[in-house]
mmCIF file of C-alpha atoms in Angstrom:
data_model
loop_
_atom_site.group_PDB
_atom_site.id
_atom_site.type_symbol
_atom_site.label_atom_id
_atom_site.label_comp_id
_atom_site.label_asym_id
_atom_site.label_seq_id
_atom_site.Cartn_x
_atom_site.Cartn_y
_atom_site.Cartn_z
ATOM 1 C CA MET A 14 0.087 0.009 0.088
ATOM 2 C CA LEU A 15 1.431 3.312 -0.996
ATOM 3 C CA LEU A 16 1.786 6.010 1.723
ATOM 4 C CA CYS A 17 1.788 9.724 1.238
ATOM 5 C CA SER A 18 5.273 11.220 1.206
ATOM 6 C CA SER A 19 7.379 13.792 -0.591
ATOM 7 C CA VAL A 20 8.136 12.576 -4.129
ATOM 8 C CA SER A 21 11.609 14.118 -3.915
ATOM 9 C CA GLY A 22 12.408 12.424 -0.606
ATOM 10 C CA ARG A 23 12.553 15.657 1.357
ATOM 11 C CA SER A 24 10.084 16.775 4.054
ATOM 12 C CA SER A 25 6.971 17.650 2.132
ATOM 13 C CA GLN A 26 5.142 20.937 2.625
ATOM 14 C CA SER A 27 2.129 19.761 0.520
ATOM 15 C CA GLY A 28 -0.219 19.874 3.587
ATOM 16 C CA ILE A 29 -0.586 23.603 3.044
ATOM 17 C CA PHE A 30 -2.584 22.909 -0.037
ATOM 18 C CA ARG A 31 -5.329 20.806 1.677
ATOM 19 C CA ASP A 32 -7.463 23.843 2.170
ATOM 20 C CA LYS A 33 -8.666 25.381 -1.079
ATOM 21 C CA THR A 34 -8.153 28.868 0.220
ATOM 22 C CA ILE A 35 -4.274 29.463 0.107
ATOM 23 C CA SER A 36 -3.267 32.149 2.558
ATOM 24 C CA SER A 37 0.316 32.945 1.413
ATOM 25 C CA PHE A 38 3.047 31.574 -0.731
ATOM 26 C CA SER A 39 5.604 34.201 0.067
ATOM 27 C CA ARG A 40 8.740 33.096 1.906
ATOM 28 C CA SER A 41 9.940 34.891 4.989
ATOM 29 C CA ARG A 42 12.338 37.774 4.361
ATOM 30 C CA SER A 43 14.228 36.885 7.509
ATOM 31 C CA SER A 44 15.059 33.456 6.157
ATOM 32 C CA ARG A 45 15.904 34.746 2.733
ATOM 33 C CA LYS A 46 17.757 38.026 3.488
ATOM 34 C CA SER A 47 19.631 38.082 0.319
ATOM 35 C CA VAL A 48 16.935 36.804 -2.069
ATOM 36 C CA MET A 49 13.673 38.644 -2.968
ATOM 37 C CA ALA A 50 10.593 36.633 -2.008
ATOM 38 C CA SER A 51 8.950 34.776 -4.933
ATOM 39 C CA PRO A 52 5.598 36.099 -5.920
ATOM 40 C CA PRO A 53 2.638 33.793 -5.230
ATOM 41 C CA ILE A 54 1.286 31.443 -7.940
ATOM 42 C CA LEU A 55 -2.008 33.170 -8.545
ATOM 43 C CA SER A 56 -3.716 29.971 -9.795
ATOM 44 C CA LEU A 57 -3.127 28.616 -6.285
ATOM 45 C CA ALA A 58 -3.259 31.756 -4.157
ATOM 46 C CA LEU A 59 -6.480 32.972 -5.937
ATOM 47 C CA PRO A 60 -7.973 29.790 -7.278
ATOM 48 C CA SER A 61 -10.634 30.043 -10.011
ATOM 49 C CA ASP A 62 -14.184 29.008 -9.318
ATOM 50 C CA THR A 63 -13.768 26.061 -11.686
ATOM 51 C CA GLY A 64 -10.480 24.402 -10.811
ATOM 52 C CA ARG A 65 -6.922 23.620 -11.689
ATOM 53 C CA VAL A 66 -6.335 20.667 -14.016
ATOM 54 C CA LEU A 67 -3.249 18.590 -14.703
ATOM 55 C CA SER A 68 -3.709 17.032 -18.152
ATOM 56 C CA ILE A 69 -1.319 14.111 -19.158
ATOM 57 C CA GLN A 70 -1.895 13.500 -22.835
ATOM 58 C CA SER A 71 -0.105 13.381 -26.183
ATOM 59 C CA HIS A 72 0.815 16.584 -28.063
ATOM 60 C CA THR A 73 1.290 17.377 -31.738
ATOM 61 C CA VAL A 74 2.985 20.452 -33.284
ATOM 62 C CA GLN A 75 0.303 20.604 -35.952
ATOM 63 C CA GLY A 76 -3.261 19.605 -35.479
ATOM 64 C CA TYR A 77 -5.608 19.011 -32.582
ATOM 65 C CA VAL A 78 -5.303 15.731 -30.726
ATOM 66 C CA GLY A 79 -4.486 14.963 -27.085
ATOM 67 C CA ASN A 80 -3.578 18.043 -25.087
ATOM 68 C CA LYS A 81 -3.959 20.263 -28.166
ATOM 69 C CA SER A 82 -7.539 19.168 -28.353
ATOM 70 C CA ALA A 83 -8.337 19.301 -24.541
ATOM 71 C CA VAL A 84 -6.369 22.310 -22.997
ATOM 72 C CA PHE A 85 -7.893 25.232 -24.929
ATOM 73 C CA PRO A 86 -11.570 24.079 -24.482
ATOM 74 C CA LEU A 87 -11.000 23.779 -20.639
ATOM 75 C CA GLN A 88 -9.367 27.175 -20.578
ATOM 76 C CA LEU A 89 -12.300 28.649 -22.466
ATOM 77 C CA LEU A 90 -14.583 27.127 -19.754
ATOM 78 C CA GLY A 91 -12.499 28.937 -17.023
ATOM 79 C CA TYR A 92 -10.005 26.284 -15.812
ATOM 80 C CA ASP A 93 -6.254 26.727 -15.271
ATOM 81 C CA VAL A 94 -4.683 23.817 -17.067
ATOM 82 C CA ASP A 95 -1.174 22.582 -16.789
ATOM 83 C CA PRO A 96 -0.330 20.106 -19.595
ATOM 84 C CA ILE A 97 2.241 17.208 -19.424
ATOM 85 C CA ASN A 98 2.843 16.000 -22.975
ATOM 86 C CA SER A 99 3.227 12.209 -23.010
ATOM 87 C CA VAL A 100 4.458 12.401 -26.582
ATOM 88 C CA GLN A 101 5.673 15.315 -28.671
ATOM 89 C CA PHE A 102 5.027 14.534 -32.331
ATOM 90 C CA SER A 103 5.172 16.668 -35.467
ATOM 91 C CA ASN A 104 1.587 15.634 -36.386
ATOM 92 C CA HIS A 105 -0.784 12.795 -35.471
ATOM 93 C CA THR A 106 0.043 9.286 -36.597
ATOM 94 C CA GLY A 107 -2.582 9.182 -39.322
ATOM 95 C CA TYR A 108 -0.220 11.080 -41.618
ATOM 96 C CA PRO A 109 2.167 9.163 -43.950
ATOM 97 C CA THR A 110 5.006 9.906 -41.451
ATOM 98 C CA PHE A 111 5.641 11.604 -38.204
ATOM 99 C CA LYS A 112 8.682 12.540 -36.142
ATOM 100 C CA GLY A 113 9.030 13.278 -32.367
ATOM 101 C CA HIS A 114 9.760 11.949 -28.922
ATOM 102 C CA VAL A 115 7.973 9.884 -26.329
ATOM 103 C CA LEU A 116 8.083 10.765 -22.596
ATOM 104 C CA ASN A 117 9.013 7.819 -20.384
ATOM 105 C CA GLY A 118 7.872 7.079 -16.813
ATOM 106 C CA GLN A 119 10.881 8.487 -15.170
ATOM 107 C CA GLN A 120 10.742 11.699 -17.120
ATOM 108 C CA LEU A 121 7.077 11.998 -16.041
ATOM 109 C CA TRP A 122 8.192 11.585 -12.413
ATOM 110 C CA ASP A 123 10.836 14.225 -12.816
ATOM 111 C CA LEU A 124 8.195 16.783 -13.757
ATOM 112 C CA ILE A 125 5.998 15.727 -10.743
ATOM 113 C CA GLU A 126 9.130 16.133 -8.474
ATOM 114 C CA GLY A 127 9.812 19.577 -9.903
ATOM 115 C CA LEU A 128 6.294 20.670 -9.142
ATOM 116 C CA GLU A 129 6.333 19.105 -5.634
ATOM 117 C CA ALA A 130 9.755 20.766 -4.837
ATOM 118 C CA ASN A 131 8.126 24.136 -5.351
ATOM 119 C CA ASP A 132 4.845 23.353 -3.600
ATOM 120 C CA LEU A 133 2.969 23.408 -7.012
ATOM 121 C CA LEU A 134 1.316 19.978 -6.809
ATOM 122 C CA TYR A 135 -2.141 21.107 -5.733
ATOM 123 C CA TYR A 136 -4.716 20.185 -8.428
ATOM 124 C CA THR A 137 -8.536 19.863 -8.243
ATOM 125 C CA HIS A 138 -8.590 17.568 -11.409
ATOM 126 C CA LEU A 139 -6.420 15.072 -13.258
ATOM 127 C CA LEU A 140 -7.188 14.314 -16.841
ATOM 128 C CA THR A 141 -5.524 11.477 -18.761
ATOM 129 C CA GLY A 142 -6.009 10.263 -22.338
ATOM 130 C CA TYR A 143 -3.895 8.042 -24.636
ATOM 131 C CA ILE A 144 -1.064 6.100 -22.822
ATOM 132 C CA GLY A 145 0.992 3.767 -24.906
ATOM 133 C CA SER A 146 2.798 1.538 -22.342
ATOM 134 C CA VAL A 147 2.205 -0.319 -19.110
ATOM 135 C CA SER A 148 5.207 1.288 -17.451
ATOM 136 C CA PHE A 149 3.923 4.769 -18.129
ATOM 137 C CA LEU A 150 0.420 3.911 -17.008
ATOM 138 C CA ASN A 151 1.750 2.493 -13.760
ATOM 139 C CA LYS A 152 3.611 5.774 -13.252
ATOM 140 C CA VAL A 153 0.472 7.671 -13.893
ATOM 141 C CA LEU A 154 -1.206 5.650 -10.994
ATOM 142 C CA GLU A 155 1.600 6.814 -8.769
ATOM 143 C CA VAL A 156 0.902 10.419 -9.846
ATOM 144 C CA VAL A 157 -2.833 9.934 -9.010
ATOM 145 C CA HIS A 158 -1.736 8.680 -5.436
ATOM 146 C CA GLN A 159 0.564 11.582 -4.891
ATOM 147 C CA LEU A 160 -1.997 14.199 -6.075
ATOM 148 C CA ARG A 161 -4.499 12.754 -3.713
ATOM 149 C CA CYS A 162 -1.963 13.001 -0.847
ATOM 150 C CA VAL A 163 -2.010 16.739 -1.479
ATOM 151 C CA ASN A 164 -5.642 17.072 -2.240
ATOM 152 C CA PRO A 165 -7.748 14.068 -1.122
ATOM 153 C CA ASN A 166 -10.766 15.549 -3.086
ATOM 154 C CA LEU A 167 -8.914 15.284 -6.450
ATOM 155 C CA THR A 168 -11.234 14.367 -9.316
ATOM 156 C CA TYR A 169 -9.641 11.939 -11.688
ATOM 157 C CA VAL A 170 -11.149 11.908 -15.158
ATOM 158 C CA CYS A 171 -9.851 9.035 -17.201
ATOM 159 C CA ASP A 172 -10.411 8.405 -21.040
ATOM 160 C CA PRO A 173 -9.150 4.732 -21.175
ATOM 161 C CA VAL A 174 -7.933 5.004 -24.710
ATOM 162 C CA MET A 175 -7.383 1.447 -25.952
ATOM 163 C CA GLY A 176 -9.051 0.957 -29.260
ATOM 164 C CA ASP A 177 -12.230 1.276 -31.309
ATOM 165 C CA GLU A 178 -14.531 -0.860 -33.461
ATOM 166 C CA GLY A 179 -13.123 -4.086 -32.377
ATOM 167 C CA LYS A 180 -9.448 -3.138 -32.884
ATOM 168 C CA LEU A 181 -6.858 -2.568 -30.125
ATOM 169 C CA TYR A 182 -4.229 0.101 -30.719
ATOM 170 C CA VAL A 183 -2.341 -0.211 -27.488
ATOM 171 C CA PRO A 184 -0.400 -3.279 -26.138
ATOM 172 C CA GLU A 185 -2.875 -5.864 -24.848
ATOM 173 C CA ASP A 186 -1.186 -5.862 -21.363
ATOM 174 C CA LEU A 187 -2.584 -2.391 -20.849
ATOM 175 C CA VAL A 188 -6.251 -3.669 -20.786
ATOM 176 C CA SER A 189 -5.835 -5.522 -17.443
ATOM 177 C CA VAL A 190 -4.028 -2.538 -15.897
ATOM 178 C CA TYR A 191 -6.904 -0.285 -16.767
ATOM 179 C CA ARG A 192 -9.379 -2.872 -15.502
ATOM 180 C CA GLU A 193 -7.811 -3.739 -12.285
ATOM 181 C CA LYS A 194 -5.945 -0.625 -11.291
ATOM 182 C CA VAL A 195 -7.102 2.464 -13.041
ATOM 183 C CA VAL A 196 -10.846 2.029 -12.942
ATOM 184 C CA PRO A 197 -10.924 1.625 -9.200
ATOM 185 C CA VAL A 198 -9.233 5.069 -8.640
ATOM 186 C CA ALA A 199 -11.099 6.983 -11.388
ATOM 187 C CA SER A 200 -13.861 9.398 -10.529
ATOM 188 C CA MET A 201 -15.162 9.555 -14.122
ATOM 189 C CA LEU A 202 -14.624 7.174 -17.046
ATOM 190 C CA THR A 203 -15.285 8.072 -20.692
ATOM 191 C CA PRO A 204 -14.832 4.890 -22.695
ATOM 192 C CA ASN A 205 -16.150 4.212 -26.102
ATOM 193 C CA GLN A 206 -18.268 0.994 -26.725
ATOM 194 C CA PHE A 207 -15.289 -1.190 -27.482
ATOM 195 C CA GLU A 208 -13.319 0.107 -24.474
ATOM 196 C CA ALA A 209 -16.314 -0.440 -22.290
ATOM 197 C CA GLU A 210 -16.554 -3.956 -23.482
ATOM 198 C CA LEU A 211 -12.866 -4.582 -22.653
ATOM 199 C CA LEU A 212 -13.235 -3.126 -19.180
ATOM 200 C CA THR A 213 -16.414 -5.085 -18.241
ATOM 201 C CA LYS A 214 -15.951 -8.231 -20.302
ATOM 202 C CA LEU A 215 -19.494 -7.685 -21.442
ATOM 203 C CA ARG A 216 -20.555 -7.484 -25.089
ATOM 204 C CA ILE A 217 -22.788 -4.414 -25.590
ATOM 205 C CA GLY A 218 -25.427 -5.169 -28.186
ATOM 206 C CA SER A 219 -28.324 -3.151 -26.787
ATOM 207 C CA GLU A 220 -29.075 -0.173 -24.591
ATOM 208 C CA THR A 221 -29.708 -2.526 -21.629
ATOM 209 C CA ASP A 222 -26.240 -3.928 -22.108
ATOM 210 C CA GLY A 223 -24.761 -0.395 -22.155
ATOM 211 C CA ARG A 224 -26.541 0.489 -18.867
ATOM 212 C CA GLU A 225 -25.302 -2.775 -17.292
ATOM 213 C CA ALA A 226 -21.681 -2.023 -18.411
ATOM 214 C CA CYS A 227 -22.079 1.294 -16.564
ATOM 215 C CA ASN A 228 -23.298 -0.565 -13.373
ATOM 216 C CA ILE A 229 -20.292 -2.956 -13.621
ATOM 217 C CA LEU A 230 -17.901 -0.008 -13.724
ATOM 218 C CA HIS A 231 -19.686 1.745 -10.881
ATOM 219 C CA ALA A 232 -19.250 -1.349 -8.706
ATOM 220 C CA THR A 233 -15.493 -1.176 -9.334
ATOM 221 C CA GLY A 234 -15.041 2.537 -8.551
ATOM 222 C CA PRO A 235 -16.031 5.575 -10.568
ATOM 223 C CA SER A 236 -19.292 7.386 -9.716
ATOM 224 C CA LYS A 237 -19.687 8.823 -13.183
ATOM 225 C CA VAL A 238 -19.449 6.749 -16.388
ATOM 226 C CA VAL A 239 -20.089 8.177 -19.962
ATOM 227 C CA ILE A 240 -19.939 5.624 -22.798
ATOM 228 C CA THR A 241 -19.328 8.236 -25.419
ATOM 229 C CA SER A 242 -20.421 6.270 -28.483
ATOM 230 C CA ILE A 243 -22.438 3.027 -28.842
ATOM 231 C CA ASN A 244 -23.562 1.774 -32.183
ATOM 232 C CA ILE A 245 -26.739 -0.223 -31.895
ATOM 233 C CA GLU A 246 -28.681 -1.323 -35.002
ATOM 234 C CA GLY A 247 -27.254 1.562 -36.963
ATOM 235 C CA ASN A 248 -27.995 4.150 -34.339
ATOM 236 C CA LEU A 249 -25.346 6.109 -32.528
ATOM 237 C CA LEU A 250 -25.952 6.730 -28.807
ATOM 238 C CA LEU A 251 -24.191 8.233 -25.721
ATOM 239 C CA ILE A 252 -25.099 6.437 -22.505
ATOM 240 C CA GLY A 253 -24.315 8.202 -19.200
ATOM 241 C CA SER A 254 -24.654 7.051 -15.695
ATOM 242 C CA HIS A 255 -24.178 8.780 -12.302
ATOM 243 C CA GLN A 256 -24.224 6.865 -9.074
ATOM 244 C CA LYS A 257 -24.520 9.478 -6.426
ATOM 245 C CA ASP A 258 -24.309 7.031 -3.497
ATOM 246 C CA LYS A 259 -24.054 3.290 -3.029
ATOM 247 C CA GLU A 260 -27.566 2.962 -1.484
ATOM 248 C CA HIS A 261 -29.375 4.090 -4.603
ATOM 249 C CA ALA A 262 -29.409 3.032 -8.173
ATOM 250 C CA PRO A 263 -27.519 5.207 -10.559
ATOM 251 C CA GLU A 264 -29.245 7.886 -12.593
ATOM 252 C CA GLN A 265 -28.857 6.938 -16.303
ATOM 253 C CA PHE A 266 -29.724 8.609 -19.572
ATOM 254 C CA LYS A 267 -29.013 8.449 -23.340
ATOM 255 C CA ILE A 268 -28.378 11.016 -26.045
ATOM 256 C CA VAL A 269 -29.020 10.176 -29.634
ATOM 257 C CA ILE A 270 -26.120 11.378 -31.759
ATOM 258 C CA PRO A 271 -26.356 11.882 -35.553
ATOM 259 C CA LYS A 272 -23.911 9.984 -37.772
ATOM 260 C CA ILE A 273 -21.649 12.079 -39.825
ATOM 261 C CA PRO A 274 -20.109 10.638 -42.995
ATOM 262 C CA ALA A 275 -16.528 11.541 -42.189
ATOM 263 C CA TYR A 276 -13.723 10.589 -39.682
ATOM 264 C CA PHE A 277 -12.309 13.293 -37.375
ATOM 265 C CA THR A 278 -9.230 13.212 -35.277
ATOM 266 C CA GLY A 279 -9.077 14.410 -31.638
ATOM 267 C CA THR A 280 -12.872 14.297 -31.028
ATOM 268 C CA GLY A 281 -12.581 11.702 -28.102
ATOM 269 C CA ASP A 282 -9.944 13.950 -26.394
ATOM 270 C CA LEU A 283 -12.171 17.023 -26.910
ATOM 271 C CA MET A 284 -15.380 15.169 -25.655
ATOM 272 C CA THR A 285 -13.706 14.053 -22.419
ATOM 273 C CA ALA A 286 -12.368 17.592 -21.764
ATOM 274 C CA LEU A 287 -15.841 18.948 -22.342
ATOM 275 C CA LEU A 288 -17.389 16.416 -19.995
ATOM 276 C CA LEU A 289 -14.796 17.297 -17.267
ATOM 277 C CA GLY A 290 -15.534 20.914 -17.720
ATOM 278 C CA TRP A 291 -19.350 20.828 -17.697
ATOM 279 C CA SER A 292 -19.693 18.062 -15.112
ATOM 280 C CA ASN A 293 -17.700 20.148 -12.632
ATOM 281 C CA LYS A 294 -20.034 23.096 -13.281
ATOM 282 C CA TYR A 295 -23.070 20.819 -12.899
ATOM 283 C CA PRO A 296 -21.789 18.296 -10.308
ATOM 284 C CA ASN A 297 -25.232 16.759 -9.737
ATOM 285 C CA ASN A 298 -26.476 16.830 -13.271
ATOM 286 C CA LEU A 299 -24.363 14.687 -15.489
ATOM 287 C CA ASP A 300 -27.092 14.657 -18.030
ATOM 288 C CA LYS A 301 -26.919 18.385 -18.372
ATOM 289 C CA ALA A 302 -23.169 18.285 -18.659
ATOM 290 C CA ALA A 303 -23.430 15.754 -21.343
ATOM 291 C CA GLU A 304 -26.094 17.763 -23.191
ATOM 292 C CA LEU A 305 -23.672 20.793 -23.375
ATOM 293 C CA ALA A 306 -20.689 18.573 -24.226
ATOM 294 C CA VAL A 307 -22.414 16.956 -27.157
ATOM 295 C CA SER A 308 -23.976 20.197 -28.416
ATOM 296 C CA SER A 309 -20.551 21.800 -28.439
ATOM 297 C CA LEU A 310 -18.902 18.822 -30.176
ATOM 298 C CA GLN A 311 -21.555 18.433 -32.896
ATOM 299 C CA ALA A 312 -21.410 22.230 -33.684
ATOM 300 C CA LEU A 313 -17.709 21.930 -34.129
ATOM 301 C CA LEU A 314 -17.888 18.823 -36.256
ATOM 302 C CA GLN A 315 -20.529 20.525 -38.564
ATOM 303 C CA ARG A 316 -18.242 23.654 -38.868
ATOM 304 C CA THR A 317 -15.283 21.331 -39.715
ATOM 305 C CA LEU A 318 -17.203 19.432 -42.245
ATOM 306 C CA SER A 319 -18.539 22.654 -43.926
ATOM 307 C CA ASP A 320 -15.083 24.205 -44.012
ATOM 308 C CA TYR A 321 -13.471 21.195 -45.748
ATOM 309 C CA ARG A 322 -16.352 21.140 -48.337
ATOM 310 C CA ARG A 323 -15.841 24.914 -48.802
ATOM 311 C CA ALA A 324 -12.205 24.246 -49.547
ATOM 312 C CA GLY A 325 -13.205 21.632 -52.198
ATOM 313 C CA PHE A 326 -11.980 18.668 -50.222
ATOM 314 C CA ASP A 327 -13.805 15.335 -50.189
ATOM 315 C CA SER A 328 -14.558 14.886 -46.469
ATOM 316 C CA GLN A 329 -14.782 11.071 -46.789
ATOM 317 C CA SER A 330 -11.355 10.532 -48.215
ATOM 318 C CA SER A 331 -9.204 11.024 -45.155
ATOM 319 C CA SER A 332 -9.257 11.957 -41.470
ATOM 320 C CA LEU A 333 -10.115 15.570 -40.896
ATOM 321 C CA GLU A 334 -8.444 18.015 -38.389
ATOM 322 C CA ILE A 335 -11.067 19.626 -36.223
ATOM 323 C CA ARG A 336 -11.660 23.388 -36.390
ATOM 324 C CA LEU A 337 -11.088 24.046 -32.685
ATOM 325 C CA ILE A 338 -10.086 27.685 -32.711
ATOM 326 C CA GLN A 339 -12.926 28.602 -35.154
ATOM 327 C CA SER A 340 -15.489 26.900 -32.864
ATOM 328 C CA GLN A 341 -14.554 28.652 -29.602
ATOM 329 C CA ASP A 342 -17.962 30.306 -29.205
ATOM 330 C CA ASP A 343 -19.595 26.909 -29.524
ATOM 331 C CA ILE A 344 -17.360 25.692 -26.729
ATOM 332 C CA ARG A 345 -17.820 28.684 -24.376
ATOM 333 C CA ASN A 346 -21.521 29.197 -24.950
ATOM 334 C CA PRO A 347 -23.106 26.176 -26.637
ATOM 335 C CA LYS A 348 -26.565 26.231 -28.003
ATOM 336 C CA LEU A 349 -28.367 23.338 -26.355
ATOM 337 C CA THR A 350 -29.374 21.350 -29.508
ATOM 338 C CA PHE A 351 -29.038 17.854 -28.033
ATOM 339 C CA LYS A 352 -31.292 16.624 -25.116
ATOM 340 C CA ALA A 353 -30.927 13.637 -22.820
ATOM 341 C CA ASP A 354 -33.625 11.099 -22.352
ATOM 342 C CA LYS A 355 -33.556 9.728 -18.778
ATOM 343 C CA TYR A 356 -34.088 6.013 -18.172
ATOM 344 C CA THR A 357 -36.702 5.219 -15.498
#
């Protein structure tokens, strides 16, 4: 069992972050006579009403996937976001070639140590997306533990990116780590249909199956589960579930999503970021948060599709880069065009 301690081995001062109101981060002049006191970190000293997010995801120089797809929307919704880039690539891997570097577990821990050494390790939320190795995922679990030592109320939002449409695109060993170690410590999970099937060992062929998959995941840990896309008899659905306490059945709902004849990159990363952003603003109304997230995403996809067509490009011939910057109004103030139907 892991115990709370300083990640750098020194005596930790992290306890000062346990209260959300931070009184002072200035060092005493008497103890630093020859050095000017450092100014406070305002995102800690004067925290926003929304929160402070640590986002561990991939990064591309060009295009919008991973952190490039998640950080800006969360900032638009009022969050302070600190990104750690698990990879740094020239572009996403759907292009004919890409170049770049992959962060390893020790390098991730070095960054956590640097934050902890300067008393910067207080976060309200942790967001994780694509992770490509068991060793890195295990290190992320250590990060979860350490963040909760600093803030026991940390919300961990996990998009368990493993594959889609029956195809794995991570090492198979990752599946059991997600199922046995990550799911129990997550606050919210946002799998797609295939990932939910892997995590629950349940084939999802109906809405009833989707709801049961949510129940299985609730029993393991997370209070909020959103299966972001389920294809049932040609219909595309989102199924969400919020178990507010163990004594009552979860509140469950669905949103019917239109099928768009195109493939987009970065949409899963964006959807999870939007669900984090809106569910924190509506903590007891996951259905409302999902309505806003889906409405934002669909408006962005329609704009992306329209712009590609306007440029004379066949939208069905390749993966499309989403129009994130051009859709910022739809992210900040979405028109509620999609409604949730609650299950009874």
